PDB file of C-alpha atoms and ligand atoms in Angstrom:
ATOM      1  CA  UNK A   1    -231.978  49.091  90.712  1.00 47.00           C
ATOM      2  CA  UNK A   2    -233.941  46.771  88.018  1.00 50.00           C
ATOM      3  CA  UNK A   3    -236.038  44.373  89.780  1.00 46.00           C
ATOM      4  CA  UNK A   4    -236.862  41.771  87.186  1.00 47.00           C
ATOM      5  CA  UNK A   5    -240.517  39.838  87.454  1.00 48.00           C
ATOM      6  CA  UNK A   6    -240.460  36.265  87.189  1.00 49.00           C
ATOM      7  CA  UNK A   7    -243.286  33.615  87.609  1.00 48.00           C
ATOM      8  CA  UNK A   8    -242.275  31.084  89.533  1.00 50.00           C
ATOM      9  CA  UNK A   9    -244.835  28.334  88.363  1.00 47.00           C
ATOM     10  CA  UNK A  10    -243.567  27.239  85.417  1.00 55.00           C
ATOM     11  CA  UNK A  11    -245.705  30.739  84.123  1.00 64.00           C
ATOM     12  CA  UNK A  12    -248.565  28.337  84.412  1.00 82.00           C
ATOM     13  CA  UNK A  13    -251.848  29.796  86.565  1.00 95.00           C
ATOM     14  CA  UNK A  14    -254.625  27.361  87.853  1.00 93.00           C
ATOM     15  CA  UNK A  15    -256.529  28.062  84.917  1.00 94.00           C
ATOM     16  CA  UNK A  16    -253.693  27.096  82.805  1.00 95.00           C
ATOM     17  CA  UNK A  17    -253.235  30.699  81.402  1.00 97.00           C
ATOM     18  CA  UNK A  18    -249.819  32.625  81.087  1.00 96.00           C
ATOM     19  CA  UNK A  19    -248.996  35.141  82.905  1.00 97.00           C
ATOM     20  CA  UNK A  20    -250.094  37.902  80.299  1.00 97.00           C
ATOM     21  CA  UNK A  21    -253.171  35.721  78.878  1.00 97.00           C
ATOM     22  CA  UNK A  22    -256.723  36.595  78.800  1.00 98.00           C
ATOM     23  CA  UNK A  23    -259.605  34.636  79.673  1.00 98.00           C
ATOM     24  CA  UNK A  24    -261.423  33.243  76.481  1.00 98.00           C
ATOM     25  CA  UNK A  25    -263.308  36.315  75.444  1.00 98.00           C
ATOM     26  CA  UNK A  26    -266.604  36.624  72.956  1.00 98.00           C
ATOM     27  CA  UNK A  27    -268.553  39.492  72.161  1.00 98.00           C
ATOM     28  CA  UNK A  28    -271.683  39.927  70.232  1.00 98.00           C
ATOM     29  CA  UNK A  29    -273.568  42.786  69.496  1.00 98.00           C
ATOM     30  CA  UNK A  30    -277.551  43.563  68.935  1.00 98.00           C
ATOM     31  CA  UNK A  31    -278.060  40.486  71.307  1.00 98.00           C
ATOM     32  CA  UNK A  32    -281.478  42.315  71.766  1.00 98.00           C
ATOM     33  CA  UNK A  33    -284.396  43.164  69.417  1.00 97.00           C
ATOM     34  CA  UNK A  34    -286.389  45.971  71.527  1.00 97.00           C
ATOM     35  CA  UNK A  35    -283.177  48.065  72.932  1.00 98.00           C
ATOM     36  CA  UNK A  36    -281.801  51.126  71.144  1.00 98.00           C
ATOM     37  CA  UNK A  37    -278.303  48.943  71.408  1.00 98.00           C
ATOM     38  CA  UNK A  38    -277.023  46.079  73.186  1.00 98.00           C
ATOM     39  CA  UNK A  39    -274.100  43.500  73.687  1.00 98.00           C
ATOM     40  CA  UNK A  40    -273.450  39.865  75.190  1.00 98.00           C
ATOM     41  CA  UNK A  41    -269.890  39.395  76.702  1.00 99.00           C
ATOM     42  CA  UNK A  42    -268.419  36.303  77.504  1.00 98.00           C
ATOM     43  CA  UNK A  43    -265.348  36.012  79.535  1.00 98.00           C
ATOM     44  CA  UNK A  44    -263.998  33.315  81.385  1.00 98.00           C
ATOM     45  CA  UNK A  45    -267.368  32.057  83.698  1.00 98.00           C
ATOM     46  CA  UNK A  46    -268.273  35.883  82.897  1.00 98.00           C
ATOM     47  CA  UNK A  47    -271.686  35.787  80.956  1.00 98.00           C
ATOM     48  CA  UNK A  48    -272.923  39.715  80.488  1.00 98.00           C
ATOM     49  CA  UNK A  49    -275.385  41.587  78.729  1.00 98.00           C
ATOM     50  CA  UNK A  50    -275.458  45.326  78.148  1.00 99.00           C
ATOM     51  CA  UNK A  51    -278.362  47.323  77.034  1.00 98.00           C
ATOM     52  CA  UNK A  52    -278.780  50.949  75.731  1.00 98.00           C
ATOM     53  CA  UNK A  53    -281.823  53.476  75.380  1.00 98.00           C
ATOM     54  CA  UNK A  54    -281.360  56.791  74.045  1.00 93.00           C
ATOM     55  CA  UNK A  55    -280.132  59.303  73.482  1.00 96.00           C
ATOM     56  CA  UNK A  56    -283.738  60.245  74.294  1.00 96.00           C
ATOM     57  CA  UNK A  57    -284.700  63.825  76.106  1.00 95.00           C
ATOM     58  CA  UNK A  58    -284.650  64.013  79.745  1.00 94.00           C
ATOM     59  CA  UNK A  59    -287.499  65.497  81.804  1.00 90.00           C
ATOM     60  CA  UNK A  60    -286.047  65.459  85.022  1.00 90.00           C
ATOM     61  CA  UNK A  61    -284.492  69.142  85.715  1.00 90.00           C
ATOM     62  CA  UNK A  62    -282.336  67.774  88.662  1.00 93.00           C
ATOM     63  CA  UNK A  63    -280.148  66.006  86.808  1.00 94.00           C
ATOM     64  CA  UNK A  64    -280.650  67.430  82.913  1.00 95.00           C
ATOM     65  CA  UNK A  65    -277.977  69.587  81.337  1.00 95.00           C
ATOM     66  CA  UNK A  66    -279.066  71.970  79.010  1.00 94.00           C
ATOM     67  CA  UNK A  67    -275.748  71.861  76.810  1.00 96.00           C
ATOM     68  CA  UNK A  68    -275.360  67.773  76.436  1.00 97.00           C
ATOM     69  CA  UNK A  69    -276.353  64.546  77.180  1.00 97.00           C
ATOM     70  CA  UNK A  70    -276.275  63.252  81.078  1.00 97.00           C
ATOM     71  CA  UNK A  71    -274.851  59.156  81.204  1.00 98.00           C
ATOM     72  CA  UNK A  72    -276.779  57.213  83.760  1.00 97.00           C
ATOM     73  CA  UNK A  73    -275.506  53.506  84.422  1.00 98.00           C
ATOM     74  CA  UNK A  74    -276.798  50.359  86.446  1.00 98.00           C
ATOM     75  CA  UNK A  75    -275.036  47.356  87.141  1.00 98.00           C
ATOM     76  CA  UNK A  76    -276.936  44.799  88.352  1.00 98.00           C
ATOM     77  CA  UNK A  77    -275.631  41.458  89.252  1.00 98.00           C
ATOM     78  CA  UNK A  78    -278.445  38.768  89.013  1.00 98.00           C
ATOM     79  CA  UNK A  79    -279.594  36.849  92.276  1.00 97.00           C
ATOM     80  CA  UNK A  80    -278.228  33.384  90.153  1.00 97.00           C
ATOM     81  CA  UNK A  81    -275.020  34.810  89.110  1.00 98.00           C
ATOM     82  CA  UNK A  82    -272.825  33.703  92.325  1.00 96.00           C
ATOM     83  CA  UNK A  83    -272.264  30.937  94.202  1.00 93.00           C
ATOM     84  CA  UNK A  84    -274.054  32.194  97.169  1.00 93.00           C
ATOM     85  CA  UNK A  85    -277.557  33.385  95.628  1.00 94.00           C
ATOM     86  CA  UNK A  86    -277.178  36.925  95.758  1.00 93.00           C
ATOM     87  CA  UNK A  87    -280.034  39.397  97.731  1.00 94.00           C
ATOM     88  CA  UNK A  88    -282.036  41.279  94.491  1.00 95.00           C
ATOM     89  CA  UNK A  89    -281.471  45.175  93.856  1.00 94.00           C
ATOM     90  CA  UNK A  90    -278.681  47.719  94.804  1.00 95.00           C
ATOM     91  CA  UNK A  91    -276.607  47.382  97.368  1.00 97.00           C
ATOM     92  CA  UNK A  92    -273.381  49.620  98.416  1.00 97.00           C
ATOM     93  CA  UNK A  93    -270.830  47.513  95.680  1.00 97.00           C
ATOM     94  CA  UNK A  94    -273.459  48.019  92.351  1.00 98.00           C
ATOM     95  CA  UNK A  95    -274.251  51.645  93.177  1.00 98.00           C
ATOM     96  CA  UNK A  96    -270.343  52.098  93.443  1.00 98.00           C
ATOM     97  CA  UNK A  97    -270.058  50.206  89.735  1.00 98.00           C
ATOM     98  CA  UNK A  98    -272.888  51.555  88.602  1.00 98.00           C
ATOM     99  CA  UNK A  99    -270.621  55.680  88.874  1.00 98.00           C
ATOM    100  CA  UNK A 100    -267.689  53.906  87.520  1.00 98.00           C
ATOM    101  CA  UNK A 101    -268.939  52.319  84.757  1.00 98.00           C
ATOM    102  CA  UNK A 102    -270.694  55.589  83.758  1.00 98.00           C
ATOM    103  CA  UNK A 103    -267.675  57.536  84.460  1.00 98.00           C
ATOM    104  CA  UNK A 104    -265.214  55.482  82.859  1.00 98.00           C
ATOM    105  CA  UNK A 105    -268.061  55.656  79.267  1.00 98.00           C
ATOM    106  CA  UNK A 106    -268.421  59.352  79.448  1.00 98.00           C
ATOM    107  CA  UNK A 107    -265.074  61.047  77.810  1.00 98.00           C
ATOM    108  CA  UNK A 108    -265.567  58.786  74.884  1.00 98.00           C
ATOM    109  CA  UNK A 109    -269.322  59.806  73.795  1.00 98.00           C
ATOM    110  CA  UNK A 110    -269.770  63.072  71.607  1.00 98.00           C
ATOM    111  CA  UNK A 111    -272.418  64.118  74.419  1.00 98.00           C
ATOM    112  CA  UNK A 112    -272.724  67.645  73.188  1.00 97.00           C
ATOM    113  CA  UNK A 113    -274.337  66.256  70.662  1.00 97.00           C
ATOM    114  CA  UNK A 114    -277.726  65.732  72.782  1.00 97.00           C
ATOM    115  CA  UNK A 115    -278.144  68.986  74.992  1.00 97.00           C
ATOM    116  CA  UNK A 116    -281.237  67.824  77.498  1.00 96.00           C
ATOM    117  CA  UNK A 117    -280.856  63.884  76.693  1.00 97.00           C
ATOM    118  CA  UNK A 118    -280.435  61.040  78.437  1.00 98.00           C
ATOM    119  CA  UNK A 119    -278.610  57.598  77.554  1.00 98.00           C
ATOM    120  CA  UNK A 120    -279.475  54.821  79.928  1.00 98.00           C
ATOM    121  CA  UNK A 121    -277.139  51.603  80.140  1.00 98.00           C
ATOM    122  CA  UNK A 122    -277.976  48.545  81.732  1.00 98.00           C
ATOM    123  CA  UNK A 123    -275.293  46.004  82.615  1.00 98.00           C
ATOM    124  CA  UNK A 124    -277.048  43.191  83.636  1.00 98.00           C
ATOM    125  CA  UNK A 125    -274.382  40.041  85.471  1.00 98.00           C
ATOM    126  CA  UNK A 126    -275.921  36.286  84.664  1.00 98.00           C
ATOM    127  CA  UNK A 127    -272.903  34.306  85.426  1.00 98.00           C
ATOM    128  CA  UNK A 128    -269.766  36.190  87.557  1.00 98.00           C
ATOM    129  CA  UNK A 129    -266.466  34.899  87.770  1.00 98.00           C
ATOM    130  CA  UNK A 130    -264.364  37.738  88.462  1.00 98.00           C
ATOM    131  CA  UNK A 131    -263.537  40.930  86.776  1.00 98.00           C
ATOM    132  CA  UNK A 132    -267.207  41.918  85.932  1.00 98.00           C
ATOM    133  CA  UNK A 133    -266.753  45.855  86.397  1.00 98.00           C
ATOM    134  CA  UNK A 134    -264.240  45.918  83.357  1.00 98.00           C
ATOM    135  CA  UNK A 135    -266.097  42.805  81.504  1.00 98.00           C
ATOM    136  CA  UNK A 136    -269.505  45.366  82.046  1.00 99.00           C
ATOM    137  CA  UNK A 137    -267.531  48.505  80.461  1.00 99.00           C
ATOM    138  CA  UNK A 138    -266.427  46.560  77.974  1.00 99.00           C
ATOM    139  CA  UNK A 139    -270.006  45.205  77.075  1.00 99.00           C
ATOM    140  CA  UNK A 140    -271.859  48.326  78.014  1.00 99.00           C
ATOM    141  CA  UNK A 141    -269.146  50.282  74.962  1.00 98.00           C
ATOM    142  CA  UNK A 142    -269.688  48.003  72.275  1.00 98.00           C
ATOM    143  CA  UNK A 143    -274.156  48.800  73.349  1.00 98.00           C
ATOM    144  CA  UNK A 144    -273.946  52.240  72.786  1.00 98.00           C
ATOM    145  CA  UNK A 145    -271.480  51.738  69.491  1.00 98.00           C
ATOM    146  CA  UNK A 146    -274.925  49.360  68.505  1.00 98.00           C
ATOM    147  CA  UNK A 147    -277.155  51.750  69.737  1.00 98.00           C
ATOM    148  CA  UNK A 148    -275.419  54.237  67.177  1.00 97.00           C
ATOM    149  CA  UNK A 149    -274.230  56.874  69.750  1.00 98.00           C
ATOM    150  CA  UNK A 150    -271.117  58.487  68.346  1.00 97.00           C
ATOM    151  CA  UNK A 151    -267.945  57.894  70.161  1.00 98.00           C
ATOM    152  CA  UNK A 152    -264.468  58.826  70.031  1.00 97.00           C
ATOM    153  CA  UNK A 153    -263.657  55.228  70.582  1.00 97.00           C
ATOM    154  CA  UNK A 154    -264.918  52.354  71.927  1.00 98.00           C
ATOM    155  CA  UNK A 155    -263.727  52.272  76.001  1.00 98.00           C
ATOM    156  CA  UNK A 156    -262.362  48.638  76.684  1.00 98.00           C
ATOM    157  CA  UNK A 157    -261.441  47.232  80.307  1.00 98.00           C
ATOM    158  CA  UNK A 158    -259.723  44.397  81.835  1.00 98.00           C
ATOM    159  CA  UNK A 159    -257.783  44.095  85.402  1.00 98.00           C
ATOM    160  CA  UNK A 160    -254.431  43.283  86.058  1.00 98.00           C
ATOM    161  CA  UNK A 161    -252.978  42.584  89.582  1.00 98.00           C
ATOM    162  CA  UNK A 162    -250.990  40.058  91.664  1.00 98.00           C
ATOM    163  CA  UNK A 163    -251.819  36.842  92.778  1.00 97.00           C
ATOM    164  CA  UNK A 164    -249.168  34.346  94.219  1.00 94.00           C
ATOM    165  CA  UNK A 165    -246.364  36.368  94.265  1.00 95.00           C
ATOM    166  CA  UNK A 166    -246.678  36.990  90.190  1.00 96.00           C
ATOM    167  CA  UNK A 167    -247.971  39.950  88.703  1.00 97.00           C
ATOM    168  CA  UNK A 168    -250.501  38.900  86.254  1.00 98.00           C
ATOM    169  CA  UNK A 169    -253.676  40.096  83.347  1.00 98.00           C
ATOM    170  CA  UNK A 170    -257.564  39.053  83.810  1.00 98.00           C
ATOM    171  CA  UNK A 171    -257.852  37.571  87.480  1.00 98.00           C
ATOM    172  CA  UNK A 172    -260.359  35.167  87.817  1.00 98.00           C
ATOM    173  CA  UNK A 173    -262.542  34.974  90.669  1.00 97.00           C
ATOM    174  CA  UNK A 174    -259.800  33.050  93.041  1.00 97.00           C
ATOM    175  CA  UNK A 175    -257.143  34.999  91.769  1.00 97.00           C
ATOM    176  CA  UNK A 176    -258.996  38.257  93.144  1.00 96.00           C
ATOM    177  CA  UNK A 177    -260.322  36.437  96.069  1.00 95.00           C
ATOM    178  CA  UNK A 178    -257.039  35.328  97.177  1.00 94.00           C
ATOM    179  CA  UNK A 179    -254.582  37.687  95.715  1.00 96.00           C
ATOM    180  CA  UNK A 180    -252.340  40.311  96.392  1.00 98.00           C
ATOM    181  CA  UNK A 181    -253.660  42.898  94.711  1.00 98.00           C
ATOM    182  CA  UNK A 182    -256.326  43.790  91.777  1.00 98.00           C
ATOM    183  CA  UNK A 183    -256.239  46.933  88.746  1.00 98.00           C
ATOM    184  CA  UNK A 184    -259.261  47.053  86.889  1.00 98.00           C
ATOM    185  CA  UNK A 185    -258.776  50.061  84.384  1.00 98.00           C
ATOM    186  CA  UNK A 186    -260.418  51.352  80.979  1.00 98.00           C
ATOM    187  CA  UNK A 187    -259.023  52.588  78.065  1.00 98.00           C
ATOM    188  CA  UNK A 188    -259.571  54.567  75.173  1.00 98.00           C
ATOM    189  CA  UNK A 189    -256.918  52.603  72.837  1.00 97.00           C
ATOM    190  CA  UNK A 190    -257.274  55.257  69.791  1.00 96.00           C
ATOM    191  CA  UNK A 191    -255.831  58.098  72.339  1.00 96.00           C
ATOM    192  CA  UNK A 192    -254.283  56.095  75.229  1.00 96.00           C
ATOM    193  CA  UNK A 193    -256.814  57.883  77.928  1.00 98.00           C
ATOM    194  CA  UNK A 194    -257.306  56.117  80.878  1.00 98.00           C
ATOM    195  CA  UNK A 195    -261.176  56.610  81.650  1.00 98.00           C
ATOM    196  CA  UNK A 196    -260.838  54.372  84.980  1.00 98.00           C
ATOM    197  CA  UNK A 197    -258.225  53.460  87.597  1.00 98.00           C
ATOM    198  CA  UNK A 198    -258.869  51.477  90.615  1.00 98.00           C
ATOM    199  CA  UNK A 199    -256.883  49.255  93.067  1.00 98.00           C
ATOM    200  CA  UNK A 200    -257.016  47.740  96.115  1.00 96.00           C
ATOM    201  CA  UNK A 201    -254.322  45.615  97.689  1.00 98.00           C
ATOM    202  CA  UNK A 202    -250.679  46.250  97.801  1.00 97.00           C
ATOM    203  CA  UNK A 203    -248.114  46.172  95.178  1.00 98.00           C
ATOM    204  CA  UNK A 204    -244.719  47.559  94.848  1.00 98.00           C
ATOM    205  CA  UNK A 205    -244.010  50.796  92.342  1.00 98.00           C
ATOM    206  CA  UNK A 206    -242.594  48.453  90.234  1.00 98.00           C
ATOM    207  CA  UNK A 207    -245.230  45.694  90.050  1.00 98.00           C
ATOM    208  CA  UNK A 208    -248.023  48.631  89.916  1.00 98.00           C
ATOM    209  CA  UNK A 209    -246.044  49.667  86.598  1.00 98.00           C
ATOM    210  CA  UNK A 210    -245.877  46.373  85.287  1.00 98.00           C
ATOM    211  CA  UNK A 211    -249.279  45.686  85.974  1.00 98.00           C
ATOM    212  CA  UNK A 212    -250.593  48.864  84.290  1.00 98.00           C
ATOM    213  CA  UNK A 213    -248.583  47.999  80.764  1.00 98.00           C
ATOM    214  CA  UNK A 214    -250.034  44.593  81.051  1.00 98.00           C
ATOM    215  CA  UNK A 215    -253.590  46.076  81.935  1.00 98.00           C
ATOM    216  CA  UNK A 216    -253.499  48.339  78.803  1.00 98.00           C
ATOM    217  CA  UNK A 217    -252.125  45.478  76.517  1.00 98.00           C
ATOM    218  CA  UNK A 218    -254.932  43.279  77.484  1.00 98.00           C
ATOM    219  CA  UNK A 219    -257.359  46.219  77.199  1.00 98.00           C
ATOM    220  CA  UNK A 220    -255.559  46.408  73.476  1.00 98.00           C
ATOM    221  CA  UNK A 221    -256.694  42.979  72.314  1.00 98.00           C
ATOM    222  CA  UNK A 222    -260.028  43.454  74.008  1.00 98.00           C
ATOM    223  CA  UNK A 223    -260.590  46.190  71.699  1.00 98.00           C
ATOM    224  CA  UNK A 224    -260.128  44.472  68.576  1.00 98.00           C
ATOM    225  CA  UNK A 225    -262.809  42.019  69.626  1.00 98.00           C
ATOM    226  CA  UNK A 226    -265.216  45.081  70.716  1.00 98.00           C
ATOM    227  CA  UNK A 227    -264.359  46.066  67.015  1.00 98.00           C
ATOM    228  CA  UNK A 228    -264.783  42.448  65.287  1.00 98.00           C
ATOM    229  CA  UNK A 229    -268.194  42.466  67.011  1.00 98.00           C
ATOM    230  CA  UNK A 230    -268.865  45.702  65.487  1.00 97.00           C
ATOM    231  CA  UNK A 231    -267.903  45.013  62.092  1.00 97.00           C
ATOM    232  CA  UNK A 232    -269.600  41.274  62.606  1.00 97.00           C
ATOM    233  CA  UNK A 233    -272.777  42.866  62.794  1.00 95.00           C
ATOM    234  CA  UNK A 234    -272.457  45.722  60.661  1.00 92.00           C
ATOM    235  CA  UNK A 235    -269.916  44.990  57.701  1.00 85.00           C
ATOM    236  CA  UNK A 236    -266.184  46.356  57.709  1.00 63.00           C
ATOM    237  CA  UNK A 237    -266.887  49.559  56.564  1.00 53.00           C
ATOM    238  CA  UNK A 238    -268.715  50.492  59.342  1.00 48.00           C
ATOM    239  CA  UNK A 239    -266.181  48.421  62.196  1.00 45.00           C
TER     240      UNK A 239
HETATM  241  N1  UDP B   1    -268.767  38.180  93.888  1.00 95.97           N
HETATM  242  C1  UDP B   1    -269.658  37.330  94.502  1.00 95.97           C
HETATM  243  N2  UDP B   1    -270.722  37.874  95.191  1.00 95.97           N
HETATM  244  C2  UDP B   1    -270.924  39.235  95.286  1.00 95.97           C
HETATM  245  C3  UDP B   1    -269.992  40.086  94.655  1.00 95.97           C
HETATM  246  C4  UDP B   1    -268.930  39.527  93.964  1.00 95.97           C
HETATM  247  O1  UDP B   1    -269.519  36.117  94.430  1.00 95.97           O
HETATM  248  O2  UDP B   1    -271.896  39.679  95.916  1.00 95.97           O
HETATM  249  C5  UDP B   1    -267.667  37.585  93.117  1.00 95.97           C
HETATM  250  C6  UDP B   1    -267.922  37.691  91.616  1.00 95.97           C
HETATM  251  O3  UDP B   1    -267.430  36.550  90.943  1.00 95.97           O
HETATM  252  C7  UDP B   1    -267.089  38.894  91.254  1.00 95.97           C
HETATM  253  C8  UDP B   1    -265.886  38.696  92.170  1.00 95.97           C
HETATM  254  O4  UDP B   1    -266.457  38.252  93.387  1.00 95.97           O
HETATM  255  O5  UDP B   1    -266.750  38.912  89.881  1.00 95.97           O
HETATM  256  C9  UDP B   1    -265.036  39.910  92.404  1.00 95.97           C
HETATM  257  O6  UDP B   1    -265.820  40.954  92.851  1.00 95.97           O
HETATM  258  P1  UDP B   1    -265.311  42.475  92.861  1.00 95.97           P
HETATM  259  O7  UDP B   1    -266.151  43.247  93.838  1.00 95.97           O
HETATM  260  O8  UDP B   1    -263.821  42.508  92.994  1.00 95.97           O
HETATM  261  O9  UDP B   1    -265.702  43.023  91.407  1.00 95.97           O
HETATM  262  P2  UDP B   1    -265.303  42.519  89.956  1.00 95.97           P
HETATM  263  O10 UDP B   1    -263.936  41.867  90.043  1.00 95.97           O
HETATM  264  O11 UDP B   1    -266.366  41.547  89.533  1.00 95.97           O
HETATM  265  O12 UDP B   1    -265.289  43.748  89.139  1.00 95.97           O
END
C-alpha cells in the first residue's frame, strides 16, 4: 500500500513556511576574539553561540584517554532565553543535551590526533524558539572547524516531525509544543552517518520515513551554510 502525504493547509504553516522549508538560517564564525573557535547561529527566534577551547591536555585521570582526545559539551540555555525566565545552571534537560551534543560531534573529529587532550564546547542559548539541540550542533561544528580541529566533516542538525496532521522540516517552538511528533537528527553529509537520532511522539512507519529524508535534506542545506561561514571567514580555499 502507498500512503501518499498531503498538507492540507494550502502547504502553508503559521509561520508561512512550506512544508519542507527551513527557518531563516545565518551563521558566522570567530564571533569571539579570546576562544580557540567559535560560532553565532541564527535560526528562526534561535540566537546561539558556540565556543571551543582546545585541544589542550587533560589532567584529570578519570576521564583522560591515553590514545585520543576526550569531547566534553555544555549546553546552557540562558535565564532570558524563554518566555518564562528560566532557573540558572543544569538541570535534568541540559545535562541530557549537553551527552548528545557531544556524542553526536565525536565520529567526525580526528581525536586520535590528541592522545591525553581535551576539547571543551560551550553552547550557550540567548534567544530559544524551538529546535535548539540541532541549532547548538550545528553551531558548536562550525566552532571547532574555527577552532582548527580537524574533522571528517562538519556535523549539521535540524528536526523534522509532525505537527497538524502534516509531516514537516524545522518545527518552531509551537509546532513542537503542540505537535505530533519531533526528529531532531545530525548528519555527517560527506558520508551520510547519522551521529544523532531522537524522537518523541508518535508517527506512523511511513511518516517516520518521510520525516527522516526531509530531516537529512534540511540537514543538507544547513551544511552549505556551515561551509559558506567557513569559507566567509577564511577564503574558499580553505571552505
Ligand atoms: N523551552 C522553554 N523552556 C525550557 C526548555 C525549552 O521555553 O526550559 C522551549 C524552547 O523554545 C525550546 C523548546 O521549548 O527550543 C523545545 O524544547 P525541547 O526540549 O524540545 O528542545 P529543543 O527543541 O530546543 O531542542
Amino acid at each position: 500500500m502507498i500512503i501518499i502525504l498531503t498538507n492540507n493547509n494550502d502547504n502553508l504553516r503559521a509561520d508561512g513556511r512550506v512544508f519542507n522549508e527551513l527557518r531563516p538560517l545565518k551563521i558566522e564564525a570567530g564571533v569571539l576574539e579570546k576562544a580557540d573557535g567559535s560560532a553565532y547561529l541564527e535560526i528562526g527566534g534561535n540566537k546561539i553561540l558556540a565556543a571551543v577551547y582546545g585541544p589542550r591536555e587533560l589532567h584529570v585521570r578519570r576521564i583522560m584517554r591515553p590514545d585520543m582526545a576526550v569531547i566534553r559539551c555544555r549546553y546552557n540555555m540562558a535565564p532570558f532565553s524563554v518566555g518564562e525566565r528560566k532557573r540558572p545552571g543544569p538541570d535534568r534537560r541540559s545535562v541530557e543535551i549537553s551527552k548528545i551534543t557531544a556524542d553526536a560531534l565525536r565520529p567526525a573529529i580526528f581525536l586520535e590526533k590528541f592522545p591525553r587532550s581535551t576539547i571543551d564546547v560551550f553552547i550557550e542559548i540567548l534567544e530559544a524558539e524551538g529546535g535548539t539541540r540541532c541549532a547548538g550542533i550545528t553551531a558548536a561544528s562550525v566552532a571547532l572547524a574555527d577552532a582548527g580541529i580537524p574533522m571528517k566533516d562538519l556535523v549539521a542538525s535540524c528536526a523534522a516531525g509532525k505537527a497538524n496532521g502534516n509531516v514537516i522540516l524545522d518545527l518552531s517552538e509551537d509546532e513542537d509544543k503542540e505537535g505530533e511528533a519531533d526528529l531532531p537528527i545530525a548528519i555527517m553529509p560527506r558520508s551520510g552517518e547519522i551521529s544523532l537520532l531522537q524522537m518523541d511522539g508518535h508517527m506512523t512507519p511511513d511518516e517516520f520515513d518521510k520525516a527522516l529524508d526531509l530531516a537529512i535534506e534540511g540537514c543538507k542545506q544547513i551544511s552549505e551554510a556551515q561551509k559558506n561561514a567557513i569559507k566567509d571567514r577564511y577564503g574558499e580555499e580553505n571552505g
